[in-house]
Structure formats: structure tokens, C-alpha cells
mmCIF file of C-alpha atoms and ligand atoms in Angstrom:
data_model
loop_
_atom_site.group_PDB
_atom_site.id
_atom_site.type_symbol
_atom_site.label_atom_id
_atom_site.label_comp_id
_atom_site.label_asym_id
_atom_site.label_seq_id
_atom_site.Cartn_x
_atom_site.Cartn_y
_atom_site.Cartn_z
ATOM 1 C CA MET A 525 71.407 158.314 76.478
ATOM 2 C CA HIS A 526 69.171 155.982 74.523
ATOM 3 C CA HIS A 527 69.339 152.239 74.948
ATOM 4 C CA LYS A 528 67.573 149.437 73.052
ATOM 5 C CA VAL A 529 66.553 146.253 74.846
ATOM 6 C CA LYS A 530 64.511 143.164 74.139
ATOM 7 C CA GLY A 531 62.600 142.314 77.271
ATOM 8 C CA ILE A 532 59.477 141.027 78.923
ATOM 9 C CA VAL A 533 57.468 142.757 81.635
ATOM 10 C CA ILE A 534 57.532 140.400 84.630
ATOM 11 C CA LYS A 535 55.898 142.794 87.096
ATOM 12 C CA GLU A 536 53.992 146.058 86.850
ATOM 13 C CA SER A 537 52.841 148.562 89.421
ATOM 14 C CA SER A 538 51.149 151.927 89.296
ATOM 15 C CA GLN A 539 53.147 155.019 90.075
ATOM 16 C CA GLY A 540 51.449 158.292 90.801
ATOM 17 C CA GLU A 541 48.401 159.365 88.861
ATOM 18 C CA ASN A 542 49.210 158.100 85.449
ATOM 19 C CA SER A 543 52.464 156.151 85.250
ATOM 20 C CA LYS A 544 53.658 152.609 85.683
ATOM 21 C CA LEU A 545 56.821 151.051 86.996
ATOM 22 C CA LEU A 546 57.693 147.993 84.950
ATOM 23 C CA THR A 547 60.065 145.256 86.055
ATOM 24 C CA VAL A 548 61.586 143.988 82.841
ATOM 25 C CA LEU A 549 63.657 140.845 82.290
ATOM 26 C CA THR A 550 65.965 141.718 79.421
ATOM 27 C CA GLU A 551 68.106 139.667 77.127
ATOM 28 C CA LEU A 552 71.397 141.355 77.992
ATOM 29 C CA ASP A 553 70.925 143.652 80.999
ATOM 30 C CA GLY A 554 69.390 141.358 83.602
ATOM 31 C CA VAL A 555 66.299 142.674 85.350
ATOM 32 C CA ILE A 556 65.749 146.421 85.094
ATOM 33 C CA THR A 557 63.102 148.827 86.298
ATOM 34 C CA VAL A 558 61.541 151.000 83.617
ATOM 35 C CA LYS A 559 59.289 153.939 84.197
ATOM 36 C CA ALA A 560 56.474 154.230 81.672
ATOM 37 C CA LYS A 561 55.274 157.804 82.006
ATOM 38 C CA GLY A 562 51.620 158.330 81.376
ATOM 39 C CA ALA A 563 51.300 154.600 80.785
ATOM 40 C CA ARG A 564 47.584 154.629 81.419
ATOM 41 C CA SER A 565 47.089 157.185 78.679
ATOM 42 C CA ILE A 566 50.071 156.176 76.594
ATOM 43 C CA LEU A 567 49.902 155.938 72.815
ATOM 44 C CA ALA A 568 47.796 153.015 71.657
ATOM 45 C CA SER A 569 50.804 151.540 69.880
ATOM 46 C CA ASN A 570 52.636 151.156 73.189
ATOM 47 C CA LEU A 571 49.731 150.259 75.401
ATOM 48 C CA LYS A 572 50.084 146.491 75.023
ATOM 49 C CA SER A 573 53.820 146.668 75.729
ATOM 50 C CA VAL A 574 53.428 148.145 79.211
ATOM 51 C CA GLN A 575 51.435 145.236 80.625
ATOM 52 C CA ILE A 576 52.636 142.197 82.507
ATOM 53 C CA PHE A 577 53.807 139.300 80.244
ATOM 54 C CA ALA A 578 54.298 141.608 77.225
ATOM 55 C CA CYS A 579 57.542 141.030 75.334
ATOM 56 C CA SER A 580 58.811 143.941 73.245
ATOM 57 C CA ASN A 581 61.771 145.594 71.685
ATOM 58 C CA MET A 582 62.006 148.719 73.811
ATOM 59 C CA LEU A 583 63.692 152.021 73.282
ATOM 60 C CA LEU A 584 64.675 153.414 76.673
ATOM 61 C CA TYR A 585 66.090 156.684 77.844
ATOM 62 C CA CYS A 586 68.743 156.082 80.478
ATOM 63 C CA LYS A 587 69.901 158.701 82.942
ATOM 64 C CA ASN A 588 71.803 158.091 86.194
ATOM 65 C CA GLY A 589 70.959 154.403 86.034
ATOM 66 C CA TYR A 590 67.202 155.008 85.680
ATOM 67 C CA TYR A 591 65.282 153.926 82.610
ATOM 68 C CA THR A 592 62.284 155.602 81.034
ATOM 69 C CA LEU A 593 60.316 154.036 78.201
ATOM 70 C CA VAL A 594 60.441 156.053 74.983
ATOM 71 C CA ASP A 595 58.943 153.623 72.509
ATOM 72 C CA ALA A 596 58.105 149.925 72.245
ATOM 73 C CA GLU A 597 57.523 147.470 69.466
ATOM 74 C CA LEU A 598 55.420 144.564 70.726
ATOM 75 C CA ILE A 599 56.643 141.048 69.943
ATOM 76 C CA ASP A 600 53.936 139.110 71.819
ATOM 77 C CA ASP A 601 51.631 140.013 74.710
ATOM 78 C CA PHE A 602 50.685 136.381 75.496
ATOM 79 C CA TYR A 603 47.289 137.796 76.263
ATOM 80 C CA ALA A 604 45.516 134.433 76.303
ATOM 81 C CA VAL A 605 47.276 133.370 79.518
ATOM 82 C CA ARG A 606 44.722 135.572 81.276
ATOM 83 C CA GLU A 607 41.875 133.350 80.119
ATOM 84 C CA SER A 608 42.108 130.964 83.056
ATOM 85 C CA ILE A 609 43.234 131.491 86.611
ATOM 86 C CA GLU A 610 45.546 128.451 86.350
ATOM 87 C CA SER A 611 47.309 129.824 83.263
ATOM 88 C CA PHE A 612 47.604 133.266 84.805
ATOM 89 C CA ALA A 613 49.024 131.779 88.010
ATOM 90 C CA LEU A 614 51.561 129.702 86.099
ATOM 91 C CA ALA A 615 52.611 132.653 83.913
ATOM 92 C CA SER A 616 53.148 134.746 87.068
ATOM 93 C CA TYR A 617 55.237 131.979 88.619
ATOM 94 C CA LEU A 618 57.372 131.523 85.481
ATOM 95 C CA CYS A 619 58.038 135.268 85.418
ATOM 96 C CA GLU A 620 58.945 135.501 89.097
ATOM 97 C CA VAL A 621 61.332 132.552 88.940
ATOM 98 C CA SER A 622 62.976 133.762 85.700
ATOM 99 C CA GLY A 623 63.506 137.213 87.160
ATOM 100 C CA SER A 624 65.047 135.764 90.305
ATOM 101 C CA VAL A 625 67.733 133.809 88.441
ATOM 102 C CA ALA A 626 68.657 136.561 85.971
ATOM 103 C CA ILE A 627 72.062 138.070 86.583
ATOM 104 C CA LYS A 628 72.507 141.825 86.561
ATOM 105 C CA ASP A 629 74.319 143.238 83.533
ATOM 106 C CA SER A 630 74.762 139.807 82.105
ATOM 107 C CA GLU A 631 73.619 137.646 79.230
ATOM 108 C CA ASN A 632 70.279 136.079 80.154
ATOM 109 C CA SER A 633 69.133 135.145 76.705
ATOM 110 C CA VAL A 634 68.706 131.421 77.438
ATOM 111 C CA VAL A 635 66.525 132.103 80.470
ATOM 112 C CA LEU A 636 64.518 134.699 78.534
ATOM 113 C CA GLN A 637 64.088 132.271 75.634
ATOM 114 C CA LEU A 638 62.857 129.523 77.968
ATOM 115 C CA LEU A 639 60.371 131.912 79.525
ATOM 116 C CA LEU A 640 59.109 133.068 76.117
ATOM 117 C CA ASN A 641 58.778 129.496 74.826
ATOM 118 C CA SER A 642 56.867 128.525 77.970
ATOM 119 C CA LEU A 643 54.488 131.484 77.753
ATOM 120 C CA TYR A 644 53.971 130.779 74.070
ATOM 121 C CA ALA A 645 53.031 127.143 74.751
ATOM 122 C CA LEU A 646 50.765 128.235 77.591
ATOM 123 C CA SER A 647 49.007 131.013 75.674
ATOM 124 C CA ARG A 648 48.390 128.724 72.683
ATOM 125 C CA ASN A 649 47.243 125.778 74.823
ATOM 126 C CA PHE A 650 49.953 123.517 73.419
ATOM 127 C CA ALA A 651 50.234 121.695 76.731
ATOM 128 C CA SER A 652 48.713 121.589 80.192
ATOM 129 C CA VAL A 653 49.667 123.927 83.017
ATOM 130 C CA ARG A 654 51.248 121.075 85.032
ATOM 131 C CA PHE A 655 53.257 119.881 82.038
ATOM 132 C CA ILE A 656 54.626 123.319 81.178
ATOM 133 C CA LYS A 657 55.486 123.950 84.831
ATOM 134 C CA ALA A 658 57.471 120.703 85.106
ATOM 135 C CA VAL A 659 59.379 121.160 81.849
ATOM 136 C CA PHE A 660 60.203 124.776 82.669
ATOM 137 C CA GLU A 661 61.458 123.927 86.169
ATOM 138 C CA PHE A 662 63.827 121.184 85.122
ATOM 139 C CA ARG A 663 65.111 122.930 82.009
ATOM 140 C CA LEU A 664 65.763 126.078 84.016
ATOM 141 C CA ALA A 665 67.704 124.150 86.672
ATOM 142 C CA CYS A 666 69.873 122.738 83.869
ATOM 143 C CA LEU A 667 70.362 126.128 82.198
ATOM 144 C CA ILE A 668 71.593 127.769 85.391
ATOM 145 C CA GLY A 669 74.218 125.116 85.985
ATOM 146 C CA PHE A 670 72.511 122.225 87.775
ATOM 147 C CA GLU A 671 72.197 119.643 85.036
ATOM 148 C CA PRO A 672 72.564 116.196 86.637
ATOM 149 C CA ASP A 673 74.351 113.288 84.995
ATOM 150 C CA ILE A 674 71.347 111.237 84.044
ATOM 151 C CA ASN A 675 73.201 108.382 82.358
ATOM 152 C CA THR A 676 75.452 106.882 85.017
ATOM 153 C CA CYS A 677 75.275 106.046 88.704
ATOM 154 C CA ALA A 678 77.275 108.627 90.663
ATOM 155 C CA LYS A 679 78.616 105.967 93.062
ATOM 156 C CA CYS A 680 79.605 102.944 90.993
ATOM 157 C CA GLU A 681 79.816 104.841 87.704
ATOM 158 C CA THR A 682 78.014 102.158 85.724
ATOM 159 C CA GLU A 683 75.380 103.053 83.184
ATOM 160 C CA LEU A 684 71.892 103.254 84.700
ATOM 161 C CA ASP A 685 69.806 100.185 83.951
ATOM 162 C CA LEU A 686 66.430 101.614 83.003
ATOM 163 C CA SER A 687 64.643 98.325 83.647
ATOM 164 C CA ALA A 688 65.615 98.613 87.335
ATOM 165 C CA GLN A 689 64.536 101.193 89.911
ATOM 166 C CA ASN A 690 66.934 104.142 89.864
ATOM 167 C CA VAL A 691 67.043 106.925 92.411
ATOM 168 C CA LEU A 692 67.575 110.647 92.051
ATOM 169 C CA ASP A 693 69.222 112.142 95.111
ATOM 170 C CA VAL A 694 67.560 115.528 94.737
ATOM 171 C CA GLN A 695 69.675 117.217 97.411
ATOM 172 C CA ASN A 696 72.959 116.369 95.716
ATOM 173 C CA GLY A 697 71.677 116.289 92.158
ATOM 174 C CA ILE A 698 72.967 112.788 91.424
ATOM 175 C CA PHE A 699 71.479 109.555 90.146
ATOM 176 C CA LEU A 700 72.122 106.251 91.902
ATOM 177 C CA CYS A 701 71.503 102.755 90.585
ATOM 178 C CA SER A 702 69.266 100.405 92.574
ATOM 179 C CA ALA A 703 72.244 98.574 94.104
ATOM 180 C CA CYS A 704 73.927 101.777 95.350
ATOM 181 C CA SER A 705 70.752 103.390 96.634
ATOM 182 C CA GLY A 706 69.472 100.269 98.401
ATOM 183 C CA VAL A 707 66.038 100.788 96.904
ATOM 184 C CA THR A 708 64.227 97.819 95.513
ATOM 185 C CA GLU A 709 61.162 97.980 93.356
ATOM 186 C CA SER A 710 58.870 96.618 96.047
ATOM 187 C CA SER A 711 60.318 98.491 99.018
ATOM 188 C CA VAL A 712 60.426 102.209 99.490
ATOM 189 C CA THR A 713 59.852 104.954 96.983
ATOM 190 C CA GLU A 714 61.703 107.625 98.884
ATOM 191 C CA TYR A 715 65.127 107.118 100.351
ATOM 192 C CA GLY A 716 66.738 109.904 102.352
ATOM 193 C CA THR A 717 66.817 112.788 99.913
ATOM 194 C CA GLY A 718 66.409 110.235 97.123
ATOM 195 C CA ILE A 719 63.295 109.697 95.051
ATOM 196 C CA SER A 720 62.900 106.583 92.977
ATOM 197 C CA VAL A 721 62.381 107.526 89.367
ATOM 198 C CA SER A 722 60.516 105.479 86.797
ATOM 199 C CA ARG A 723 61.862 104.774 83.361
ATOM 200 C CA THR A 724 59.264 107.052 81.753
ATOM 201 C CA VAL A 725 60.312 109.949 83.953
ATOM 202 C CA ILE A 726 64.023 109.350 83.301
ATOM 203 C CA ASP A 727 63.235 109.432 79.576
ATOM 204 C CA ALA A 728 61.289 112.665 80.068
ATOM 205 C CA LEU A 729 64.134 114.263 82.055
ATOM 206 C CA ARG A 730 66.612 113.255 79.347
ATOM 207 C CA TYR A 731 64.366 114.765 76.732
ATOM 208 C CA ILE A 732 64.084 118.046 78.666
ATOM 209 C CA ILE A 733 67.875 118.243 78.996
ATOM 210 C CA ASN A 734 68.648 117.515 75.373
ATOM 211 C CA ALA A 735 65.803 118.993 73.317
ATOM 212 C CA LYS A 736 66.303 122.093 71.206
ATOM 213 C CA SER A 737 64.764 125.094 72.946
ATOM 214 C CA SER A 738 61.956 125.283 70.385
ATOM 215 C CA ARG A 739 61.081 121.590 70.961
ATOM 216 C CA ILE A 740 61.116 121.267 74.753
ATOM 217 C CA PHE A 741 57.355 120.713 75.004
ATOM 218 C CA SER A 742 57.175 118.290 72.089
ATOM 219 C CA PHE A 743 56.758 115.074 74.035
ATOM 220 C CA THR A 744 53.990 113.464 76.026
ATOM 221 C CA VAL A 745 53.711 111.589 79.307
ATOM 222 C CA ASP A 746 50.727 109.880 80.914
ATOM 223 C CA ASP A 747 49.015 111.513 83.906
ATOM 224 C CA ASN A 748 50.708 109.358 86.572
ATOM 225 C CA SER A 749 54.148 110.016 85.134
ATOM 226 C CA LEU A 750 53.420 113.728 84.863
ATOM 227 C CA CYS A 751 52.497 113.753 88.535
ATOM 228 C CA GLU A 752 55.803 112.023 89.380
ATOM 229 C CA LEU A 753 57.767 114.301 87.035
ATOM 230 C CA GLY A 754 56.167 117.428 88.503
ATOM 231 C CA LYS A 755 57.086 116.491 92.072
ATOM 232 C CA ILE A 756 60.695 115.851 91.088
ATOM 233 C CA THR A 757 61.163 119.013 89.020
ATOM 234 C CA GLU A 758 59.702 121.260 91.702
ATOM 235 C CA ILE A 759 61.827 119.816 94.512
ATOM 236 C CA TYR A 760 64.910 119.714 92.297
ATOM 237 C CA LEU A 761 64.689 123.354 91.229
ATOM 238 C CA HIS A 762 63.677 124.810 94.581
ATOM 239 C CA LEU A 763 66.406 123.015 96.520
ATOM 240 C CA ARG A 764 68.774 124.991 94.320
ATOM 241 C CA LEU A 765 67.031 128.359 94.337
ATOM 242 C CA GLU A 766 66.539 128.387 98.133
ATOM 243 C CA LYS A 767 63.983 131.172 97.964
ATOM 244 C CA LYS A 768 60.274 131.510 98.680
ATOM 245 C CA TYR A 769 58.027 132.360 95.748
ATOM 246 C CA LYS A 770 54.611 133.835 96.494
ATOM 247 C CA THR A 771 53.498 132.966 92.984
ATOM 248 C CA LEU A 772 54.221 129.273 93.611
ATOM 249 C CA ASP A 773 51.962 129.290 96.669
ATOM 250 C CA PHE A 774 49.286 130.991 94.575
ATOM 251 C CA LEU A 775 49.694 128.513 91.719
ATOM 252 C CA LYS A 776 49.381 125.575 94.118
ATOM 253 C CA SER A 777 46.267 127.090 95.632
ATOM 254 C CA VAL A 778 44.494 127.137 92.258
ATOM 255 C CA LEU A 779 45.742 123.827 90.801
HETATM 256 ZN ZN1 ZN B 1325 75.608 102.344 91.401
#
């Protein structure tokens, strides 16, 4: 039976003399494994589609739950992410994390779209590696059901005063005002599982939550705020995923 999918290769490995096994994150079928027979001598028109990071419309032959690639129409190979080790490391990390949150036989189009937008921004140098990483991490956490209420204090339910020091309790995914968290501007910056968050970073987090998917990278922050944002987004996402990612260790080793 033939089956059409839109998907991106998030992992590739050699199989036998002349074939590849592709791990593909699809729009509607979760993560699937596709055999590309003779991939190393495959038709030139399909060659770019059987490489890691390539997004294509694929025609697959499906038998007993196994997929074989019949034909592919390349959408984008994001080839430029290979131009620096940092970009390559980030692209690998984005792919591994996206694949890990995709649900089998389920609609994953929002996760796929976020991954494609991130790889697009990265391959076209629209933003820095650290910036794309931070935006991706927080947006993904929101997309998979962990969007925090970023407007009101979870304890006293008053609107957060952005001129004061507010705290994000990363463990519980809640914001606390300065009075409820006990943090004052001059005292501590970390409180239990809470991290004090500057106004600039709160604005950035709000932007990442609310922006249209095509506009998520269309804002700027200064270097200090990006550093703060990046720490928060990484902790926030990984407390929820509870999984080790080799690609994150690699990315950190090159940044
Ligand atoms: Zn409060």
C-alpha cells in the first residue's frame, strides 16, 4: 500500500552495502522509520531527501508496518546548517528533541512546523544559535501543554508588576510576584526552584508564547538578557521532558 507523508529526516544510518534507514518526523504519523534502498546510489532527484535535516513530501510503500521510500519531492534540505559546528549541533538537538515529543499515529504538525521554522532561521542566519535554541525550547514547552500563566501571580492572583522582581518557579511552571516569592531585588536571584526573571525576559517569554509561528524569531534581546532567557528555557523544558539528550551535551560542548 502506498502512503504519502510530509516529513523531515531527524536521523540517518547506513544499512547494508547501499541502503539507509531514515528516522522521519512526519506531520501526521509521528516518528517513523523508512528504508531508503540503494540510497547511496539513489536517483539524483531523491538524493537530497535522504539526508539528515531534509524535509520532503515522500511517497512510501508500506507493508506489515514497515516503510520503504518510493519517491521524494524535496521541500528544503537546510544544507547551510552544516556550515558551522555550532549550527550543526543545534540542528541535531532540535531534531532529537522534536522527535522525542512526537506522538505515534498522531497530529504533530505544530511541532514539525516549529522545527522547520527553527531550521529555516538557522540555515539563513536570521538569528544566533543561542537565540534560536531558547525560542525553540520555550515555544515547544508551550506547544506540548506546559504554557505557564505569565500574567498573574499563582499565589495571590494579582497581575504581575513588571517593575518589581518576579519569580518563575520552574519546577511547578508558575510565576510568583515579589511579595509571594520573598525575593527582593537586592537579595537572592534564585529561590528554591524559583528563578528571578527580569522584565525584558518576561516580555520575551510573552512574545514567544503569543507570536504567530512564522514570527517567533522576530524580536531581539541584548546579550545579558539572552543569557538569562537561555538558562530559563533550557531548565523549563528539560524539567518537563525528563530525558537525557546526547545532542544537548554535544551542543553545550561546542558553544
Ligand atoms: Zn503574589
